């Protein structure tokens, strides 16, 4: 397998404060990669840096194209769908409008978009029930489903998922991760998942990186990382 | 009772002016979550452009659309040129720039076209509308145009991709970027549309109040009052609000005697304050959720 | 709290009086800031000695405007609230003074504090409904207030006091401001010193207010209303007080304006005047009370910017010998006067781009640059 996303020496800062230092990692074509780390380690910033939402330097190559200087909108148009932390719901618009927005960067082919919306509804029947409801009135789990569905509407090459478990009940989290696993199997979409719940993330991912204070301190296959003594102690808790 | 009804009808007739302006106010509010204090002056300037085109011999049917299109591009350009550099500046900076634009357009219009009053003919003709003593042809035309614009706007936002993108960009700029929407372009588009609507408003208002550089200041205040009363988040509400302001103004003039007639602007002031305090989202608006 | 102290660290010297936390060590008596203050004071006191007549009048007017700018800055710079309607409080001060003097026979000097108190009352009352309004809505409400003010002043029902459209001419029997205490002084010079005295008192009190517990509460609300509330600061109380105090100071300026001009009329207090005060504040520097003198100068000269522009162009034309190419002097000036609003607007835009923190920001930047170079 070849690398879909190649990040080399990525550095990012908020104003004076440097958050990422010299990070290098890869996301494989069709695979799921996870970034693990404690609060404030720089996981969210890494995703935001890939999408051009923070000032960054270094090389970010997507499918052979350097995107390290592109604007967010253009990176999205190249097929990177970002499910942000807090889910980024358009709260005042309806569920269905949210889904339409996910296809905004695609050519305006009404039939195809409509078909994709139906597919999303198959994956997430709950969203179908709520299609004409204001998205802000959806529950946390439903909004997370909506965020994932909205990202799928792009037909992305790469999905960036920021804490899909955030603020959700364990049962719902489980459900979401099962869906993600199905998705990657069925559609072959590559994913980069940032997650605090390390055991869930390792279950889903093929490959894992461990971040501490803005640098990568360990990488390897999920199985190998899971077996690591220090990871077990600090992140898995057994 | 008959007097009351008469006043209501003639209030609707004046209210058409405010409704038109309120629609422009809501448009810009939707795009930038600001009230453009220069909006009246921009509309006045657009009206002068239309007047100038007609003075050069263009017929109404050509001069109006041309002025509206020019205003659209003008508004678009103002956003791109003037506001882009201060995107992230505090509210005060924006208000100061609105004031600067106010001053520039007001003075420029006086410089180019003089401060003398010009009369503008109505495209709908003079005289009473279908024999009514309360509603003139022009007022009826104005109401019709306002309602048509409202319907067009509604359809645009509800059914077109660009309309949806504009709503998304206004609702949540960061998420909008993440689905590939060019938020800056949408904002500029909002400015352009607001200027175009303002141009229509100005051109419709000019036959009623005469064209001169200071014609819009008090009308803008009524437009604000209408928009606030109906709800800044709801174009239909704003139009209804505009009509209501006209009706309230007329009723006050009738039933409060001289005081009511003299204090027209203060009625707008009182309305604005009462609505903002009692029901800040307006009669028909969505509740404004304050993000902390 | 840390934030306020932080600002102090970045700008030692000039801004210190506005931001110094109370527990900071007392500064030396002859610090840079104090020397500048004394120099400015000496300069102001000496104005009538080396100049006369019209210039003294202009400087009096400048001081009056400076007080108004100070008033608005207390609201916006210190408490973070907006107003596009301070012309209304200025008008209240002016009319209080004129009515008391002309109809009540009250000594005009006594009317100055009374005007302040009346304006405080109006400001406080207006603030109560306005309290619930954040930035933009407050701007809207005050905009409406400014637009409505001239009409309210013209109201028939109160014409017997306000003089309606005509306004009130003051000191009709004496023709000029009576000079008290048997002083043998030109009335213009006397009004200048009276205004300077009031300015100094208001300025010192405003500085004291900013340094006080109340002032810190107001700044805390400006910086972070939610945190301020959780620290037990009553938002309604302090915001209404800030509005009231701001109106008080502006009302005092209005009263002085009535005395200086010897005339009040509704159309002096339009929305455009409210804008002028706002512009003075922005140019002086929002949150930098010392900038009020610069703001006063801006208010005085900006409306006449066209003439200044004209003079500059003529001067250059004379220097480089292209005067013949220009339209004859008067015609040129007419053109510039008609464009004054444009020039005024462009200057405002440039200020926001280049020096968003006003002259105060520029001065601070220069001072800190110089300090870095010398240390």
mmCIF file with all atom_site columns, C-alpha atoms in Angstrom, chain C residues 234-373:
data_model
loop_
_atom_site.group_PDB
_atom_site.id
_atom_site.type_symbol
_atom_site.label_atom_id
_atom_site.label_alt_id
_atom_site.label_comp_id
_atom_site.label_asym_id
_atom_site.label_entity_id
_atom_site.label_seq_id
_atom_site.pdbx_PDB_ins_code
_atom_site.Cartn_x
_atom_site.Cartn_y
_atom_site.Cartn_z
_atom_site.occupancy
_atom_site.B_iso_or_equiv
_atom_site.pdbx_formal_charge
_atom_site.auth_seq_id
_atom_site.auth_comp_id
_atom_site.auth_asym_id
_atom_site.auth_atom_id
_atom_site.pdbx_PDB_model_num
ATOM 1   C CA . UNK C 1 234 ? -22.677 43.481 39.123  1.00 0.00 ? 234 UNK C CA 1
ATOM 2   C CA . UNK C 1 235 ? -22.908 44.048 35.393  1.00 0.00 ? 235 UNK C CA 1
ATOM 3   C CA . UNK C 1 236 ? -26.097 46.148 35.367  1.00 0.00 ? 236 UNK C CA 1
ATOM 4   C CA . UNK C 1 237 ? -24.848 48.413 38.123  1.00 0.00 ? 237 UNK C CA 1
ATOM 5   C CA . UNK C 1 238 ? -21.435 49.101 36.634  1.00 0.00 ? 238 UNK C CA 1
ATOM 6   C CA . UNK C 1 239 ? -22.593 49.344 33.047  1.00 0.00 ? 239 UNK C CA 1
ATOM 7   C CA . UNK C 1 240 ? -25.337 51.800 33.937  1.00 0.00 ? 240 UNK C CA 1
ATOM 8   C CA . UNK C 1 241 ? -22.908 53.761 36.079  1.00 0.00 ? 241 UNK C CA 1
ATOM 9   C CA . UNK C 1 242 ? -20.374 53.876 33.264  1.00 0.00 ? 242 UNK C CA 1
ATOM 10  C CA . UNK C 1 243 ? -23.077 55.143 30.935  1.00 0.00 ? 243 UNK C CA 1
ATOM 11  C CA . UNK C 1 244 ? -24.179 57.713 33.475  1.00 0.00 ? 244 UNK C CA 1
ATOM 12  C CA . UNK C 1 245 ? -20.663 58.964 34.176  1.00 0.00 ? 245 UNK C CA 1
ATOM 13  C CA . UNK C 1 246 ? -19.922 59.113 30.493  1.00 0.00 ? 246 UNK C CA 1
ATOM 14  C CA . UNK C 1 247 ? -23.092 61.145 29.912  1.00 0.00 ? 247 UNK C CA 1
ATOM 15  C CA . UNK C 1 248 ? -22.173 63.352 32.877  1.00 0.00 ? 248 UNK C CA 1
ATOM 16  C CA . UNK C 1 249 ? -18.797 64.252 31.418  1.00 0.00 ? 249 UNK C CA 1
ATOM 17  C CA . UNK C 1 250 ? -20.295 64.774 27.968  1.00 0.00 ? 250 UNK C CA 1
ATOM 18  C CA . UNK C 1 251 ? -23.062 66.909 29.490  1.00 0.00 ? 251 UNK C CA 1
ATOM 19  C CA . UNK C 1 252 ? -20.446 69.119 31.160  1.00 0.00 ? 252 UNK C CA 1
ATOM 20  C CA . UNK C 1 253 ? -18.826 69.557 27.767  1.00 0.00 ? 253 UNK C CA 1
ATOM 21  C CA . UNK C 1 254 ? -22.241 70.484 26.347  1.00 0.00 ? 254 UNK C CA 1
ATOM 22  C CA . UNK C 1 255 ? -22.783 73.129 29.041  1.00 0.00 ? 255 UNK C CA 1
ATOM 23  C CA . UNK C 1 256 ? -19.358 74.621 28.381  1.00 0.00 ? 256 UNK C CA 1
ATOM 24  C CA . UNK C 1 257 ? -20.132 74.607 24.677  1.00 0.00 ? 257 UNK C CA 1
ATOM 25  C CA . UNK C 1 258 ? -23.278 76.645 25.326  1.00 0.00 ? 258 UNK C CA 1
ATOM 26  C CA . UNK C 1 259 ? -21.255 79.162 27.331  1.00 0.00 ? 259 UNK C CA 1
ATOM 27  C CA . UNK C 1 260 ? -18.492 79.380 24.743  1.00 0.00 ? 260 UNK C CA 1
ATOM 28  C CA . UNK C 1 261 ? -20.811 79.750 21.739  1.00 0.00 ? 261 UNK C CA 1
ATOM 29  C CA . UNK C 1 262 ? -23.406 81.717 23.739  1.00 0.00 ? 262 UNK C CA 1
ATOM 30  C CA . UNK C 1 263 ? -26.105 79.967 21.749  1.00 0.00 ? 263 UNK C CA 1
ATOM 31  C CA . UNK C 1 264 ? -27.878 76.622 21.594  1.00 0.00 ? 264 UNK C CA 1
ATOM 32  C CA . UNK C 1 265 ? -30.034 75.310 18.730  1.00 0.00 ? 265 UNK C CA 1
ATOM 33  C CA . UNK C 1 266 ? -31.423 71.863 17.863  1.00 0.00 ? 266 UNK C CA 1
ATOM 34  C CA . UNK C 1 267 ? -29.494 71.481 14.648  1.00 0.00 ? 267 UNK C CA 1
ATOM 35  C CA . UNK C 1 268 ? -26.126 71.700 16.389  1.00 0.00 ? 268 UNK C CA 1
ATOM 36  C CA . UNK C 1 269 ? -26.770 68.328 17.972  1.00 0.00 ? 269 UNK C CA 1
ATOM 37  C CA . UNK C 1 270 ? -27.324 66.027 15.012  1.00 0.00 ? 270 UNK C CA 1
ATOM 38  C CA . UNK C 1 271 ? -26.129 62.516 14.335  1.00 0.00 ? 271 UNK C CA 1
ATOM 39  C CA . UNK C 1 272 ? -23.156 64.084 12.559  1.00 0.00 ? 272 UNK C CA 1
ATOM 40  C CA . UNK C 1 273 ? -22.001 65.626 15.792  1.00 0.00 ? 273 UNK C CA 1
ATOM 41  C CA . UNK C 1 274 ? -22.270 62.267 17.551  1.00 0.00 ? 274 UNK C CA 1
ATOM 42  C CA . UNK C 1 275 ? -20.067 60.834 14.820  1.00 0.00 ? 275 UNK C CA 1
ATOM 43  C CA . UNK C 1 276 ? -17.619 63.656 15.288  1.00 0.00 ? 276 UNK C CA 1
ATOM 44  C CA . UNK C 1 277 ? -17.196 62.763 18.970  1.00 0.00 ? 277 UNK C CA 1
ATOM 45  C CA . UNK C 1 278 ? -16.719 59.114 18.035  1.00 0.00 ? 278 UNK C CA 1
ATOM 46  C CA . UNK C 1 279 ? -14.130 60.067 15.451  1.00 0.00 ? 279 UNK C CA 1
ATOM 47  C CA . UNK C 1 280 ? -12.326 62.217 17.999  1.00 0.00 ? 280 UNK C CA 1
ATOM 48  C CA . UNK C 1 281 ? -12.176 59.243 20.322  1.00 0.00 ? 281 UNK C CA 1
ATOM 49  C CA . UNK C 1 282 ? -10.913 56.870 17.645  1.00 0.00 ? 282 UNK C CA 1
ATOM 50  C CA . UNK C 1 283 ? -8.212  59.282 16.546  1.00 0.00 ? 283 UNK C CA 1
ATOM 51  C CA . UNK C 1 284 ? -7.202  60.043 20.123  1.00 0.00 ? 284 UNK C CA 1
ATOM 52  C CA . UNK C 1 285 ? -7.071  56.367 20.920  1.00 0.00 ? 285 UNK C CA 1
ATOM 53  C CA . UNK C 1 286 ? -9.791  54.171 22.357  1.00 0.00 ? 286 UNK C CA 1
ATOM 54  C CA . UNK C 1 287 ? -9.061  53.353 25.983  1.00 0.00 ? 287 UNK C CA 1
ATOM 55  C CA . UNK C 1 288 ? -6.293  55.952 26.210  1.00 0.00 ? 288 UNK C CA 1
ATOM 56  C CA . UNK C 1 289 ? -7.795  58.846 28.133  1.00 0.00 ? 289 UNK C CA 1
ATOM 57  C CA . UNK C 1 290 ? -4.763  61.078 27.588  1.00 0.00 ? 290 UNK C CA 1
ATOM 58  C CA . UNK C 1 291 ? -5.616  61.045 23.906  1.00 0.00 ? 291 UNK C CA 1
ATOM 59  C CA . UNK C 1 292 ? -8.659  63.249 24.489  1.00 0.00 ? 292 UNK C CA 1
ATOM 60  C CA . UNK C 1 293 ? -6.683  66.403 23.666  1.00 0.00 ? 293 UNK C CA 1
ATOM 61  C CA . UNK C 1 294 ? -5.650  64.913 20.342  1.00 0.00 ? 294 UNK C CA 1
ATOM 62  C CA . UNK C 1 295 ? -9.261  63.885 19.846  1.00 0.00 ? 295 UNK C CA 1
ATOM 63  C CA . UNK C 1 296 ? -10.372 67.442 20.640  1.00 0.00 ? 296 UNK C CA 1
ATOM 64  C CA . UNK C 1 297 ? -7.942  68.801 18.050  1.00 0.00 ? 297 UNK C CA 1
ATOM 65  C CA . UNK C 1 298 ? -9.228  66.310 15.505  1.00 0.00 ? 298 UNK C CA 1
ATOM 66  C CA . UNK C 1 299 ? -12.831 67.327 16.198  1.00 0.00 ? 299 UNK C CA 1
ATOM 67  C CA . UNK C 1 300 ? -11.886 70.967 15.789  1.00 0.00 ? 300 UNK C CA 1
ATOM 68  C CA . UNK C 1 301 ? -9.910  70.664 12.579  1.00 0.00 ? 301 UNK C CA 1
ATOM 69  C CA . UNK C 1 302 ? -11.344 67.651 10.754  1.00 0.00 ? 302 UNK C CA 1
ATOM 70  C CA . UNK C 1 303 ? -14.579 69.385 9.676   1.00 0.00 ? 303 UNK C CA 1
ATOM 71  C CA . UNK C 1 304 ? -12.390 72.104 8.195   1.00 0.00 ? 304 UNK C CA 1
ATOM 72  C CA . UNK C 1 305 ? -9.996  69.606 6.720   1.00 0.00 ? 305 UNK C CA 1
ATOM 73  C CA . UNK C 1 306 ? -10.897 70.787 3.231   1.00 0.00 ? 306 UNK C CA 1
ATOM 74  C CA . UNK C 1 307 ? -9.534  74.257 3.901   1.00 0.00 ? 307 UNK C CA 1
ATOM 75  C CA . UNK C 1 308 ? -6.382  72.818 5.361   1.00 0.00 ? 308 UNK C CA 1
ATOM 76  C CA . UNK C 1 309 ? -6.056  70.544 2.372   1.00 0.00 ? 309 UNK C CA 1
ATOM 77  C CA . UNK C 1 310 ? -6.566  73.508 0.129   1.00 0.00 ? 310 UNK C CA 1
ATOM 78  C CA . UNK C 1 311 ? -3.877  75.498 1.905   1.00 0.00 ? 311 UNK C CA 1
ATOM 79  C CA . UNK C 1 312 ? -1.441  72.620 1.669   1.00 0.00 ? 312 UNK C CA 1
ATOM 80  C CA . UNK C 1 313 ? -2.093  72.227 -2.049  1.00 0.00 ? 313 UNK C CA 1
ATOM 81  C CA . UNK C 1 314 ? -1.672  75.961 -2.603  1.00 0.00 ? 314 UNK C CA 1
ATOM 82  C CA . UNK C 1 315 ? 1.518   75.966 -0.584  1.00 0.00 ? 315 UNK C CA 1
ATOM 83  C CA . UNK C 1 316 ? 2.954   73.160 -2.681  1.00 0.00 ? 316 UNK C CA 1
ATOM 84  C CA . UNK C 1 317 ? 1.738   74.872 -5.828  1.00 0.00 ? 317 UNK C CA 1
ATOM 85  C CA . UNK C 1 318 ? 3.590   78.010 -4.792  1.00 0.00 ? 318 UNK C CA 1
ATOM 86  C CA . UNK C 1 319 ? 6.688   76.036 -3.892  1.00 0.00 ? 319 UNK C CA 1
ATOM 87  C CA . UNK C 1 320 ? 6.905   74.148 -7.150  1.00 0.00 ? 320 UNK C CA 1
ATOM 88  C CA . UNK C 1 321 ? 5.421   76.880 -9.292  1.00 0.00 ? 321 UNK C CA 1
ATOM 89  C CA . UNK C 1 322 ? 2.372   75.123 -10.681 1.00 0.00 ? 322 UNK C CA 1
ATOM 90  C CA . UNK C 1 323 ? -0.068  77.554 -9.126  1.00 0.00 ? 323 UNK C CA 1
ATOM 91  C CA . UNK C 1 324 ? -1.027  78.791 -12.595 1.00 0.00 ? 324 UNK C CA 1
ATOM 92  C CA . UNK C 1 325 ? -2.309  75.361 -13.513 1.00 0.00 ? 325 UNK C CA 1
ATOM 93  C CA . UNK C 1 326 ? -4.840  75.323 -10.680 1.00 0.00 ? 326 UNK C CA 1
ATOM 94  C CA . UNK C 1 327 ? -8.270  76.894 -10.855 1.00 0.00 ? 327 UNK C CA 1
ATOM 95  C CA . UNK C 1 328 ? -8.280  80.300 -9.199  1.00 0.00 ? 328 UNK C CA 1
ATOM 96  C CA . UNK C 1 329 ? -7.885  80.149 -5.420  1.00 0.00 ? 329 UNK C CA 1
ATOM 97  C CA . UNK C 1 330 ? -11.479 80.475 -4.395  1.00 0.00 ? 330 UNK C CA 1
ATOM 98  C CA . UNK C 1 331 ? -12.827 77.995 -6.945  1.00 0.00 ? 331 UNK C CA 1
ATOM 99  C CA . UNK C 1 332 ? -10.300 75.422 -5.816  1.00 0.00 ? 332 UNK C CA 1
ATOM 100 C CA . UNK C 1 333 ? -11.270 75.876 -2.218  1.00 0.00 ? 333 UNK C CA 1
ATOM 101 C CA . UNK C 1 334 ? -14.926 75.486 -3.136  1.00 0.00 ? 334 UNK C CA 1
ATOM 102 C CA . UNK C 1 335 ? -14.133 72.144 -4.733  1.00 0.00 ? 335 UNK C CA 1
ATOM 103 C CA . UNK C 1 336 ? -12.276 70.969 -1.668  1.00 0.00 ? 336 UNK C CA 1
ATOM 104 C CA . UNK C 1 337 ? -15.005 72.127 0.690   1.00 0.00 ? 337 UNK C CA 1
ATOM 105 C CA . UNK C 1 338 ? -17.552 70.162 -1.272  1.00 0.00 ? 338 UNK C CA 1
ATOM 106 C CA . UNK C 1 339 ? -15.339 67.121 -0.976  1.00 0.00 ? 339 UNK C CA 1
ATOM 107 C CA . UNK C 1 340 ? -14.649 67.549 2.714   1.00 0.00 ? 340 UNK C CA 1
ATOM 108 C CA . UNK C 1 341 ? -16.823 64.566 3.655   1.00 0.00 ? 341 UNK C CA 1
ATOM 109 C CA . UNK C 1 342 ? -14.832 62.374 1.321   1.00 0.00 ? 342 UNK C CA 1
ATOM 110 C CA . UNK C 1 343 ? -11.515 63.549 2.717   1.00 0.00 ? 343 UNK C CA 1
ATOM 111 C CA . UNK C 1 344 ? -12.850 63.085 6.233   1.00 0.00 ? 344 UNK C CA 1
ATOM 112 C CA . UNK C 1 345 ? -14.042 59.553 5.448   1.00 0.00 ? 345 UNK C CA 1
ATOM 113 C CA . UNK C 1 346 ? -10.810 58.540 3.775   1.00 0.00 ? 346 UNK C CA 1
ATOM 114 C CA . UNK C 1 347 ? -8.794  59.788 6.751   1.00 0.00 ? 347 UNK C CA 1
ATOM 115 C CA . UNK C 1 348 ? -10.991 57.674 9.034   1.00 0.00 ? 348 UNK C CA 1
ATOM 116 C CA . UNK C 1 349 ? -10.487 54.565 6.916   1.00 0.00 ? 349 UNK C CA 1
ATOM 117 C CA . UNK C 1 350 ? -6.739  55.134 6.854   1.00 0.00 ? 350 UNK C CA 1
ATOM 118 C CA . UNK C 1 351 ? -6.709  55.554 10.615  1.00 0.00 ? 351 UNK C CA 1
ATOM 119 C CA . UNK C 1 352 ? -8.446  52.236 11.128  1.00 0.00 ? 352 UNK C CA 1
ATOM 120 C CA . UNK C 1 353 ? -6.003  50.519 8.760   1.00 0.00 ? 353 UNK C CA 1
ATOM 121 C CA . UNK C 1 354 ? -2.771  52.134 9.846   1.00 0.00 ? 354 UNK C CA 1
ATOM 122 C CA . UNK C 1 355 ? -3.361  53.076 13.460  1.00 0.00 ? 355 UNK C CA 1
ATOM 123 C CA . UNK C 1 356 ? -6.394  51.220 14.795  1.00 0.00 ? 356 UNK C CA 1
ATOM 124 C CA . UNK C 1 357 ? -5.426  52.196 18.312  1.00 0.00 ? 357 UNK C CA 1
ATOM 125 C CA . UNK C 1 358 ? -5.412  55.872 17.383  1.00 0.00 ? 358 UNK C CA 1
ATOM 126 C CA . UNK C 1 359 ? -2.792  58.481 18.007  1.00 0.00 ? 359 UNK C CA 1
ATOM 127 C CA . UNK C 1 360 ? -2.391  56.944 21.447  1.00 0.00 ? 360 UNK C CA 1
ATOM 128 C CA . UNK C 1 361 ? -1.332  53.666 19.907  1.00 0.00 ? 361 UNK C CA 1
ATOM 129 C CA . UNK C 1 362 ? 1.120   55.411 17.618  1.00 0.00 ? 362 UNK C CA 1
ATOM 130 C CA . UNK C 1 363 ? 2.655   57.363 20.467  1.00 0.00 ? 363 UNK C CA 1
ATOM 131 C CA . UNK C 1 364 ? 2.942   54.257 22.603  1.00 0.00 ? 364 UNK C CA 1
ATOM 132 C CA . UNK C 1 365 ? 4.578   52.364 19.763  1.00 0.00 ? 365 UNK C CA 1
ATOM 133 C CA . UNK C 1 366 ? 7.095   55.151 19.254  1.00 0.00 ? 366 UNK C CA 1
ATOM 134 C CA . UNK C 1 367 ? 7.821   55.483 22.969  1.00 0.00 ? 367 UNK C CA 1
ATOM 135 C CA . UNK C 1 368 ? 8.431   51.775 23.402  1.00 0.00 ? 368 UNK C CA 1
ATOM 136 C CA . UNK C 1 369 ? 10.627  51.742 20.285  1.00 0.00 ? 369 UNK C CA 1
ATOM 137 C CA . UNK C 1 370 ? 12.690  54.623 21.664  1.00 0.00 ? 370 UNK C CA 1
ATOM 138 C CA . UNK C 1 371 ? 12.955  52.925 25.048  1.00 0.00 ? 371 UNK C CA 1
ATOM 139 C CA . UNK C 1 372 ? 14.144  49.723 23.462  1.00 0.00 ? 372 UNK C CA 1
ATOM 140 C CA . UNK C 1 373 ? 16.780  51.632 21.520  1.00 0.00 ? 373 UNK C CA 1
#
